[in-house]
Short mmCIF file of C-alpha atoms in Angstrom, two decimals:
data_model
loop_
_atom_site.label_atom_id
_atom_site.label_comp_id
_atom_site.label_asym_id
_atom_site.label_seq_id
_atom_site.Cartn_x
_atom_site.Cartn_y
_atom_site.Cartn_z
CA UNK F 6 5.18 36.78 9.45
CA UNK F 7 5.01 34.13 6.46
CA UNK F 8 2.79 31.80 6.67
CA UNK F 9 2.82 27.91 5.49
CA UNK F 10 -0.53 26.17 5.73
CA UNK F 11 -0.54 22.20 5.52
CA UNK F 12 -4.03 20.45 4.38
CA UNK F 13 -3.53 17.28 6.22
CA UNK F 14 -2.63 15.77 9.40
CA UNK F 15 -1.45 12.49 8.16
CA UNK F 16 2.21 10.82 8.46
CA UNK F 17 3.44 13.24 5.00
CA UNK F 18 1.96 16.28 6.92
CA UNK F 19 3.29 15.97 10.18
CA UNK F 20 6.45 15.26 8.61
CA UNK F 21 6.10 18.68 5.91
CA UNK F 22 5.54 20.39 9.49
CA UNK F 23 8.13 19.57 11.71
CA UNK F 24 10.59 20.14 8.53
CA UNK F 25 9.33 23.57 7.43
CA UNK F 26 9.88 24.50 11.30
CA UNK F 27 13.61 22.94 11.42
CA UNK F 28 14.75 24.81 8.51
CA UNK F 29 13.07 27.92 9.37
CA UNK F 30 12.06 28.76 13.22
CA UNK F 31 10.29 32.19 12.52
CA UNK F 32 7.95 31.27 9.75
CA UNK F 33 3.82 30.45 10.86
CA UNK F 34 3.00 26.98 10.51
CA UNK F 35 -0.61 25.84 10.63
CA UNK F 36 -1.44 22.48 10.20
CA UNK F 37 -5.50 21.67 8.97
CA UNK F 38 -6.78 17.95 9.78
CA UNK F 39 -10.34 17.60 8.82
CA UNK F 40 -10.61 14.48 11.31
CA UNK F 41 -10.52 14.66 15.36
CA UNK F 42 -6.86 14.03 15.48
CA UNK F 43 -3.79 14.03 14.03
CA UNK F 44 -1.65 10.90 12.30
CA UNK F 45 -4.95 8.34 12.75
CA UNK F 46 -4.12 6.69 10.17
CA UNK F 47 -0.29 5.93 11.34
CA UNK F 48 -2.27 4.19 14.52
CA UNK F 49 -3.38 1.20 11.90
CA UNK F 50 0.10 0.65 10.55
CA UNK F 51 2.20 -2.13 10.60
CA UNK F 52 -1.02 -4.12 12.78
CA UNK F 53 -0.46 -1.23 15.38
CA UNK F 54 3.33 -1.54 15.63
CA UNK F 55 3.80 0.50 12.78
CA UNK F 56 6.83 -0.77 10.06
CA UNK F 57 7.89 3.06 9.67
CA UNK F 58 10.79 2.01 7.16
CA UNK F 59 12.58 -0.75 5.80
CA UNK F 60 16.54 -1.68 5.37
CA UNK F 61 16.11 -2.82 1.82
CA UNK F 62 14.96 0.85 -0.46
CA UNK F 63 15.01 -0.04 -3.99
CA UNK F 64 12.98 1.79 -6.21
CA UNK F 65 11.65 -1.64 -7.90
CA UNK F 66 9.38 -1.37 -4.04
CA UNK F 67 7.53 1.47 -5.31
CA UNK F 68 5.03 2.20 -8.31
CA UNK F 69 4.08 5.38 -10.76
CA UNK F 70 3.96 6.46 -14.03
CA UNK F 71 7.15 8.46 -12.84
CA UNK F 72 9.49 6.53 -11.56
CA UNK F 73 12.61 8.19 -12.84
CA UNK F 74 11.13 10.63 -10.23
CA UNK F 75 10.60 8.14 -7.87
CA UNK F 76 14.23 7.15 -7.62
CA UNK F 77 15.55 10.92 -7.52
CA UNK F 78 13.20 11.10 -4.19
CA UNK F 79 14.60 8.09 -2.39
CA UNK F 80 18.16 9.41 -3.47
CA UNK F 81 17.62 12.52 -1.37
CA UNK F 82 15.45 10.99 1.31
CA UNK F 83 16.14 7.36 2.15
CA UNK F 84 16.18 4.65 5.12
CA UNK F 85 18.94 6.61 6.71
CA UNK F 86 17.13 10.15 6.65
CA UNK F 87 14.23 8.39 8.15
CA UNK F 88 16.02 6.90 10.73
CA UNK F 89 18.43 9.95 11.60
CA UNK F 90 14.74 12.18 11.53
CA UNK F 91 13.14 9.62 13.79
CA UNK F 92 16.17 9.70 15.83
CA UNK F 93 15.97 13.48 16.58
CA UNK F 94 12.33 12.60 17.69
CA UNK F 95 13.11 10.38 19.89
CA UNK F 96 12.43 6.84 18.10
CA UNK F 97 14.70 4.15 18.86
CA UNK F 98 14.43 1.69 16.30
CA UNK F 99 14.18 -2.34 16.10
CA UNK F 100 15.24 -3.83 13.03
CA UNK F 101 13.49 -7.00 12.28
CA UNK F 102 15.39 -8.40 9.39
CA UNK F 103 15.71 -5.29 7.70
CA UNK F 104 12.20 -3.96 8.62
CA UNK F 105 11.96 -1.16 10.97
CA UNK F 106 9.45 -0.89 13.94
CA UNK F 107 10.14 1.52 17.12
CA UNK F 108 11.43 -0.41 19.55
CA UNK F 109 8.26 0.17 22.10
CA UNK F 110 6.32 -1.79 19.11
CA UNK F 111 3.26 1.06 19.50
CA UNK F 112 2.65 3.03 16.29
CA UNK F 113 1.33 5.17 18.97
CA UNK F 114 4.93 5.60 19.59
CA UNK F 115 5.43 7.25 16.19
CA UNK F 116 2.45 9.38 16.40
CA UNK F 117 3.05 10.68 19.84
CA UNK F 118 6.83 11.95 18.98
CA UNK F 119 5.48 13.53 15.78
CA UNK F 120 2.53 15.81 18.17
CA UNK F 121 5.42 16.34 20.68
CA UNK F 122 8.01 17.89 18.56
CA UNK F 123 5.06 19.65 16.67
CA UNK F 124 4.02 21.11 20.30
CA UNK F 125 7.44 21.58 20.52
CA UNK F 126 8.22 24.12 17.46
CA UNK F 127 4.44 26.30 18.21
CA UNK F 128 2.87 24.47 14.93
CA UNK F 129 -0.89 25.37 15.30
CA UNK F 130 -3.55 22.47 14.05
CA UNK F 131 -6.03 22.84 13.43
CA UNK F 132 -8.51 19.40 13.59
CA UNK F 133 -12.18 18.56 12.74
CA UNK F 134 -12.12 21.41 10.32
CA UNK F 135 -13.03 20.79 6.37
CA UNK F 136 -11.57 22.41 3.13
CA UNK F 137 -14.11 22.86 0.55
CA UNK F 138 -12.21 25.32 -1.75
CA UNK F 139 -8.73 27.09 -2.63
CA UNK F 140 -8.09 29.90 -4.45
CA UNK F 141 -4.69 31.39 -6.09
CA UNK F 142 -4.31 35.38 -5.45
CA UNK F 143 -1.70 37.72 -6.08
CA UNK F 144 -0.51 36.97 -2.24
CA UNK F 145 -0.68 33.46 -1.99
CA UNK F 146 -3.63 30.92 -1.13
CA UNK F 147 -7.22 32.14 0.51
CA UNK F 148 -8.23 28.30 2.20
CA UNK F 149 -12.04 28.27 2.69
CA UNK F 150 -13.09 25.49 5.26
CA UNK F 151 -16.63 24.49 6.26
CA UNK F 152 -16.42 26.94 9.82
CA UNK F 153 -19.13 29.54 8.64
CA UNK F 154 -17.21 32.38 7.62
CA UNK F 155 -13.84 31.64 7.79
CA UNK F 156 -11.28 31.84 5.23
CA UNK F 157 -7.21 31.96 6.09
CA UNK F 158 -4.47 33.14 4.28
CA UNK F 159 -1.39 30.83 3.18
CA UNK F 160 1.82 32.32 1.51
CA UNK F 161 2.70 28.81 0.52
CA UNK F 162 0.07 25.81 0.94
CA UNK F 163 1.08 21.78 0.89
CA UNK F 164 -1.03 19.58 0.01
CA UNK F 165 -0.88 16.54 1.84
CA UNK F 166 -4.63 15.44 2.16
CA UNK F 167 -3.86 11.55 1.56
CA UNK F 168 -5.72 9.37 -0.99
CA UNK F 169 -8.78 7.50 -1.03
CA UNK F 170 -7.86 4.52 0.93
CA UNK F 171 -9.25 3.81 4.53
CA UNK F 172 -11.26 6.86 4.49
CA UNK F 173 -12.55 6.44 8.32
CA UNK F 174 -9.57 6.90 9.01
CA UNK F 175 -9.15 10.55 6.93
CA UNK F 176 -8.11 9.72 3.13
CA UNK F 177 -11.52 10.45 1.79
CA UNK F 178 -10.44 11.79 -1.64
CA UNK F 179 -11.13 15.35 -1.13
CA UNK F 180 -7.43 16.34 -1.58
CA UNK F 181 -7.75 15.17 -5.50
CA UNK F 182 -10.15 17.88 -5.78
CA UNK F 183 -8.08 20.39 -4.37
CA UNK F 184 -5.50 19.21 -6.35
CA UNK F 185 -7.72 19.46 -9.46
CA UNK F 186 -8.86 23.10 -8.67
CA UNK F 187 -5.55 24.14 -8.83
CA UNK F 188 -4.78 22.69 -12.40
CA UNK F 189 -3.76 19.42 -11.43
CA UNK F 190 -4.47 16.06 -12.67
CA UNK F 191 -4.94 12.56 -11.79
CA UNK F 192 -3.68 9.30 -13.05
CA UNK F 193 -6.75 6.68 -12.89
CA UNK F 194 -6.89 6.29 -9.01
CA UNK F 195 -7.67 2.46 -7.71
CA UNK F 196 -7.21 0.55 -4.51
CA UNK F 197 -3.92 -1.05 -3.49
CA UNK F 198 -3.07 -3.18 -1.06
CA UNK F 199 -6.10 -4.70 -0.90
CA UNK F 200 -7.96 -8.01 -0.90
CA UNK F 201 -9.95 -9.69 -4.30
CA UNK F 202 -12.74 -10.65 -4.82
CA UNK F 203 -12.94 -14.23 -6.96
CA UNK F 204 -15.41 -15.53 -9.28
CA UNK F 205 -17.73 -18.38 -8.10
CA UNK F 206 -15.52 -18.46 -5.11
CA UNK F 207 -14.05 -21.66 -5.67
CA UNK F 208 -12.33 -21.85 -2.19
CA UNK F 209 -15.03 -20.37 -0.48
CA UNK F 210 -15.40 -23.72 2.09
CA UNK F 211 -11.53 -22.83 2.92
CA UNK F 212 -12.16 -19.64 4.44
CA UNK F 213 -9.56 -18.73 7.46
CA UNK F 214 -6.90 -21.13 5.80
CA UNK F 215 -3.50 -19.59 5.81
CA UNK F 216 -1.04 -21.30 3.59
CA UNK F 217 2.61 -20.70 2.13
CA UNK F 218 1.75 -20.34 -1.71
CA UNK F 219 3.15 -17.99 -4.79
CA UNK F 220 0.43 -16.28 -6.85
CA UNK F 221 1.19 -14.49 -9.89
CA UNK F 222 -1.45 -11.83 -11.67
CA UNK F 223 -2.01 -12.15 -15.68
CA UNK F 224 -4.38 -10.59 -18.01
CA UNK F 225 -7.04 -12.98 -19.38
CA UNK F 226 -7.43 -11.60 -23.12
CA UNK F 227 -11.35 -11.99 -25.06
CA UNK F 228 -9.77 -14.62 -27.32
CA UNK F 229 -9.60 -17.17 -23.67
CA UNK F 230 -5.64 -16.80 -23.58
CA UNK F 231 -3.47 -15.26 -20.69
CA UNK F 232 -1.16 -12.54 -20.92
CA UNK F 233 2.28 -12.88 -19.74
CA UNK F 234 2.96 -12.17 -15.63
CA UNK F 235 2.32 -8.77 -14.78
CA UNK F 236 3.50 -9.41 -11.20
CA UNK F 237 4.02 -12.26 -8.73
CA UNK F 238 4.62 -12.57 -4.63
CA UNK F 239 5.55 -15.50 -2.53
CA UNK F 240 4.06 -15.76 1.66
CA UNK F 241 0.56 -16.25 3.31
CA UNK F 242 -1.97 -16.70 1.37
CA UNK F 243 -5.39 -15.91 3.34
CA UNK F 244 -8.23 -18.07 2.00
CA UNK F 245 -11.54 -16.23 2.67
CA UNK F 246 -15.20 -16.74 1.67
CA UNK F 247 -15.64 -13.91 -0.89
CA UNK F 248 -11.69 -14.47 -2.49
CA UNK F 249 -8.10 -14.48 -1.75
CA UNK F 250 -6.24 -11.96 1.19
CA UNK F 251 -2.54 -11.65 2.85
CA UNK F 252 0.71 -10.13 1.90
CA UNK F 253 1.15 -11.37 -1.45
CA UNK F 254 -2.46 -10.86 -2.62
CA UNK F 255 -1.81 -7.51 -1.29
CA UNK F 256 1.78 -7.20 -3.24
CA UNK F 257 -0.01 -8.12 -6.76
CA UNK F 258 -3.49 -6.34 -6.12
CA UNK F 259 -2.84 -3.16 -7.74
CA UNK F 260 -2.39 -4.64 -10.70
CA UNK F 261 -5.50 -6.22 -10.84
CA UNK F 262 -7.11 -2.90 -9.64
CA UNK F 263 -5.69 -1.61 -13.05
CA UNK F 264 -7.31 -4.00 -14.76
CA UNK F 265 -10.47 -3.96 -13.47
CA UNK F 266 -9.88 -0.16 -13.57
CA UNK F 267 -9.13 -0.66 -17.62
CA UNK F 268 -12.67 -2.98 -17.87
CA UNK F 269 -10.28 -6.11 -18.11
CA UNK F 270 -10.38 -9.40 -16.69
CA UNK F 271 -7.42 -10.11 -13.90
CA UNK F 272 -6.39 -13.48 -13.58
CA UNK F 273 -4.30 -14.60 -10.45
CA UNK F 274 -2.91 -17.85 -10.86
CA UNK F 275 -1.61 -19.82 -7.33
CA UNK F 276 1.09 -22.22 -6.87
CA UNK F 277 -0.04 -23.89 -3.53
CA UNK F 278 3.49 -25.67 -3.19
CA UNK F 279 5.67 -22.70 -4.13
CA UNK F 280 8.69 -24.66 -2.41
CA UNK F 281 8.36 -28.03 -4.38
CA UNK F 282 8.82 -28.16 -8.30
CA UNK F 283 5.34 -29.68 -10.56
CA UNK F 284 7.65 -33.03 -10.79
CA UNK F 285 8.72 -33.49 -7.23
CA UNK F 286 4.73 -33.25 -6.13
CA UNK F 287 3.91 -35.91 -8.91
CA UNK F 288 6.45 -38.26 -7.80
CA UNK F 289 5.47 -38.05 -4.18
CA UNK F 290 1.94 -38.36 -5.12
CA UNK F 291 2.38 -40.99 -6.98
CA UNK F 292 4.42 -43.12 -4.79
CA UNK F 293 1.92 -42.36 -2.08
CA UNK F 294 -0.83 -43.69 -3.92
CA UNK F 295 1.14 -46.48 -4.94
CA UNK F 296 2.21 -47.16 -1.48
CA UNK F 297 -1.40 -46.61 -0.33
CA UNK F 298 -3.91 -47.51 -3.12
CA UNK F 299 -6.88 -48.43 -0.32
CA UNK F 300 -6.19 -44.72 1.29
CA UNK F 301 -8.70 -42.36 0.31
CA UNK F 302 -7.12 -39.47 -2.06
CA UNK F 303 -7.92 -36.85 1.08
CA UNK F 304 -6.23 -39.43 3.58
CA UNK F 305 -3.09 -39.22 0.62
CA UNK F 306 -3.12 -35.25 1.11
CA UNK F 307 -3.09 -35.11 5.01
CA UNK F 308 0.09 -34.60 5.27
CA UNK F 309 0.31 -31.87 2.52
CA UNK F 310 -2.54 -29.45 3.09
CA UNK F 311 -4.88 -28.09 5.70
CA UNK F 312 -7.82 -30.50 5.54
CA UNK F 313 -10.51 -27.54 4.75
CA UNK F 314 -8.18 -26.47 1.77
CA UNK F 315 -7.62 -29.88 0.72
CA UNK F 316 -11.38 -30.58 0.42
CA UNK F 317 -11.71 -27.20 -1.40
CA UNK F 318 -9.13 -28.19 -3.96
CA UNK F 319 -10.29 -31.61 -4.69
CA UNK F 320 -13.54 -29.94 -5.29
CA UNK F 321 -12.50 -27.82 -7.91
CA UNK F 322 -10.60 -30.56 -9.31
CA UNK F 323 -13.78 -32.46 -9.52
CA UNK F 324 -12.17 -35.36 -7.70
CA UNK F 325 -14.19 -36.93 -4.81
CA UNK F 326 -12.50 -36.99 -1.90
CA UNK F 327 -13.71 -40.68 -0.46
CA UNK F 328 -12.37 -42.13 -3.67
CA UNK F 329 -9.93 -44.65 -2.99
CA UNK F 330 -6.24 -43.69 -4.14
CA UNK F 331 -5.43 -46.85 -6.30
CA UNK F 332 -8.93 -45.69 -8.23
CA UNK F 333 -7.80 -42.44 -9.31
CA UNK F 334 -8.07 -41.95 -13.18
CA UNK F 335 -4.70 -40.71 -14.58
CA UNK F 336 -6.36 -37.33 -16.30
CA UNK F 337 -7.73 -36.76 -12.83
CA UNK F 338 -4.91 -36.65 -11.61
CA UNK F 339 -3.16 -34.61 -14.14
CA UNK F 340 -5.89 -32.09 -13.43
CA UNK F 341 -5.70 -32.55 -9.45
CA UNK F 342 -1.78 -31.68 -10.24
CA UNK F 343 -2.23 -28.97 -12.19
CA UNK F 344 -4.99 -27.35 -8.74
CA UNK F 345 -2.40 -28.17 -6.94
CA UNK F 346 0.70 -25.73 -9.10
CA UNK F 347 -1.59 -23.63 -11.51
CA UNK F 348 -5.05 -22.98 -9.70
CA UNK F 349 -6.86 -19.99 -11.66
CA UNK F 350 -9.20 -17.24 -10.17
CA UNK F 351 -10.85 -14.84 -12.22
CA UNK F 352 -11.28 -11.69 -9.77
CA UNK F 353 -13.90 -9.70 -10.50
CA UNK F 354 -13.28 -6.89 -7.94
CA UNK F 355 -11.57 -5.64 -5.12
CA UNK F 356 -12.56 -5.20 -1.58
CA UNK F 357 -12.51 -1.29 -2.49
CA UNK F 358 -11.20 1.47 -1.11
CA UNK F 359 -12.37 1.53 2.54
CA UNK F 360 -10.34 -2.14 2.89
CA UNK F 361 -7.32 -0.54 1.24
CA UNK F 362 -4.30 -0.01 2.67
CA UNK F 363 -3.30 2.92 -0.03
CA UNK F 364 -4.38 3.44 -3.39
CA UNK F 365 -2.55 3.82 -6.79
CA UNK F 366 -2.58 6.32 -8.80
CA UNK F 367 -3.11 10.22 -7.85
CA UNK F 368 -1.44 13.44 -8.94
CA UNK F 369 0.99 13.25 -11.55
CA UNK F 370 4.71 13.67 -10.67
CA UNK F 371 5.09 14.83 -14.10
CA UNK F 372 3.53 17.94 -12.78
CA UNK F 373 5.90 18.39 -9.61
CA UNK F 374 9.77 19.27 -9.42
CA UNK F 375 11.35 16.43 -7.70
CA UNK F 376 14.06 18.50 -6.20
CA UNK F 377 11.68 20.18 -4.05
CA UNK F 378 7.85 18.88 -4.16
CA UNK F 379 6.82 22.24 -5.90
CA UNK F 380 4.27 22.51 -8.13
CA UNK F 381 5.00 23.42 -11.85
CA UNK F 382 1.86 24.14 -12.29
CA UNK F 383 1.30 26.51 -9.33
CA UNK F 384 3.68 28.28 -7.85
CA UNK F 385 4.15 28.33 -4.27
CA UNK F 386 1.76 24.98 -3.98
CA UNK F 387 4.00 21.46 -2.34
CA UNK F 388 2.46 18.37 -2.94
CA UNK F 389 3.21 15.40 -0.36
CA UNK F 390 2.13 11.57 0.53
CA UNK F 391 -0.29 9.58 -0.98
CA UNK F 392 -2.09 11.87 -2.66
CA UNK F 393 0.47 11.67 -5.63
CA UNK F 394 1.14 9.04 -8.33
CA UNK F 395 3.26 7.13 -6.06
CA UNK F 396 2.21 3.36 -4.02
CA UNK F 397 4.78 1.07 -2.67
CA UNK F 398 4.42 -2.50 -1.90
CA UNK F 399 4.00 -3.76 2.15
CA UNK F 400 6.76 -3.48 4.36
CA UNK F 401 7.43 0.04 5.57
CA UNK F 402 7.39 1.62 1.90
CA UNK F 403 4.20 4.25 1.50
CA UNK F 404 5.14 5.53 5.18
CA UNK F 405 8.45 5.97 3.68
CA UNK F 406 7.40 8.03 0.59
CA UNK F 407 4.95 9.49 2.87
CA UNK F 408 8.23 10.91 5.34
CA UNK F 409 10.37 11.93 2.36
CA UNK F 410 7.80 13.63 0.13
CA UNK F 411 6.34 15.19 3.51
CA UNK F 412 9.97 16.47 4.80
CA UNK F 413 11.24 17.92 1.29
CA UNK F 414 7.96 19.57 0.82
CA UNK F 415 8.32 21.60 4.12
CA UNK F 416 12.12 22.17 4.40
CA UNK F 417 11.46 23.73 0.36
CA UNK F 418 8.56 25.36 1.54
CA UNK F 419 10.46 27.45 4.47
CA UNK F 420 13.90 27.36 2.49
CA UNK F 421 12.00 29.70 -0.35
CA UNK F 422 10.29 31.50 2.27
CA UNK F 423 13.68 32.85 3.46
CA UNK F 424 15.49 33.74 0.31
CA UNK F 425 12.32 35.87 0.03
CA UNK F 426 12.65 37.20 3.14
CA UNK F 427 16.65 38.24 3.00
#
């Protein structure tokens, strides 16, 4: 009987699984998970409701060097092939403006159907069991793990070992190796997702603010000027003591990562009144103070920021906040102004990989055929999930790369092993 062996228990290999046994019933499926249990990380998604896919699949959501092969993917395995798979598993969805949860609101949910229909076909896993080499023969793949004398046979292995990201939870990088040892390579791998780390911490006396602000990422070049945007995002900001956190810091962190990656320095740049243009704030400001010279310039702000941000911004604006309104200097305020719509932080570092949600970068897609997640480099190898060149931004999008790299990988996988067969 053919066998297909999956290296990883994660959302992409559960997914490779169940496919490889749809599209062929009598074919050996093995699944190895190097942690206690299967899908862990799914458990974490969505803040344990899991967002398993999202209304809105564009291929501007997702990065990689490759994104011509990007698109292809989501052309063949979208929002409605995850929902129709789901579905046959059992998931009914909730759509929460255009971002998809299972209705019981458990990732638990998701993990659970994906071990049932697994049960379900006879897919053997394998857990708590380590792969510390592969080797190409003449028959297929000889898998050595760390059990003390065991080796097993594949006739056609997928790698779907994750990345580097959250790696108590299983992505501890080994699957780049693997990768590597069968003539793969890497583009520079970095956190995504992820919080930063600012210089001096200027908001530092802020921390566990949340506010509605835009911040936008920029390359600060030696000669003291910035670059043009390399990204933006609009939500909750999270002020914390060692930086910045929330959605949009995660949305624009990967491109800092890069930078840091490329020994540059990131600049993010935040707009703490996204919703009001530079000339609306002055003119309320300056008909407050006008209105109100004998308030103090934080009694002006109270009803404009949360008090513990306010202090932090009038610090960095060097602008004591017992100073009466009616004595503020005109340059001071110009500079308060300019806190206010253009504050700068230099980030000198992430929160690294064990606070990431994914990470960017991985194995080239150069190097796989996007029709069916084979190797071109190895024959008879599938590559799946995070572990390639491929990170979307929040809201549903790495599970969903995760589900269509996983399924095409296994439904190839079995397809080629009967043609062989017949």
């Amino acid at each position: 009987m053919a066998k297909i062996v999956i290296i990883g228990g994660g959302a992409s290999g559960m997914c490779a699984a169940i496919a490889a046994s749809w599209e062929n019933p009598a074919c050996e499926v093995l699944i190895i998970e190097h942690k206690n249990m299967l899908g862990k990380k799914i458990l974490s998604t969505g803040n344990g409701r899991c967002n398993f896919t999202n209304a809105y699949m564009e291929p501007s959501c997702f990065y990689s060097d490759s994104m011509d092969v990007v698109e292809k993917m989501l052309s063949r395995f979208g929002t409605k092939e995850t929902l129709d798979f789901f579905e046959k598993l059992g998931v009914y969805p909730k759509d929460r403006n255009g971002y998809y949860y299972p209705r019981s609101d458990q990732a638990q949910t998701i993990q659970q159907l994906l071990q049932l229909e697994l049960k379900s076909r006879n897919v053997t896993c394998k857990t708590d069991v380590h792969v510390t080499k592969i080797e190409r023969n003449k028959k297929g793949f000889r898998i050595f793990t760390d059990q003390a004398g065991q080796s097993i046979h594949a006739d056609k292995l997928i790698l779907a070992c994750g990345g580097r990201a959250a790696a108590v939870l299983g992505s501890d990088g080994s699957g780049y190796t693997l990768a590597k040892m069968l003539g793969h390579s890497l583009s520079p791998v970095v956190p995504a997702l992820v919080q930063l780390i600012a210089k001096n911490k200027p908001l530092e006396k802020a921390s566990g603010v949340r506010t509605e602000a835009k911040v936008e990422v920029y390359e600060r070049f030696v000669n003291g000027k910035n670059g043009p945007a390399l990204g933006s995002d609009t939500g909750e900001l999270q002020i914390t003591a060692y930086g910045i956190s929330g959605i949009p810091v995660f949305q624009i962190s990967r491109l800092a990562a890069k930078l840091l990656y490329a020994k540059k320095t990131p600049i993010v740049r935040i707009d703490f009144f996204p919703g009001i243009t530079a000339e609306d704030l002055c003119n309320y400001l300056k008909t407050r103070i006008k209105d109100h010279e004998t308030y103090t310039i934080h009694e002006i702000l109270l009803g404009l920021l949360n008090q513990k941000l306010s202090t932090a911004l009038l610090k960095a604006a060097g602008v004591p906040e017992k100073l009466y309104a009616g004595k503020l200097k005109e340059e001071d305020f110009t500079k308060l102004l300019s806190i206010f719509k253009s504050m700068e932080l230099t980030i000198t570092d992430t929160k690294g990989f064990d606070n990431a949600q994914v990470c960017a970068g991985g194995v080239r897609l150069t190097e796989i055929d996007p029709d069916t997640m084979e190797s071109k480099l190895c024959k008879d190898l599938y590559l799946a999930g995070e572990l390639l060149d491929v990170d979307g931004i929040c809201g549903g999008y790495n599970l969903q790369w995760a589900w269509a790299s996983g399924y095409l990988a296994g439904k190839n996988a079995a397809k080629k092993i009967k043609k062989q067969e017949m």
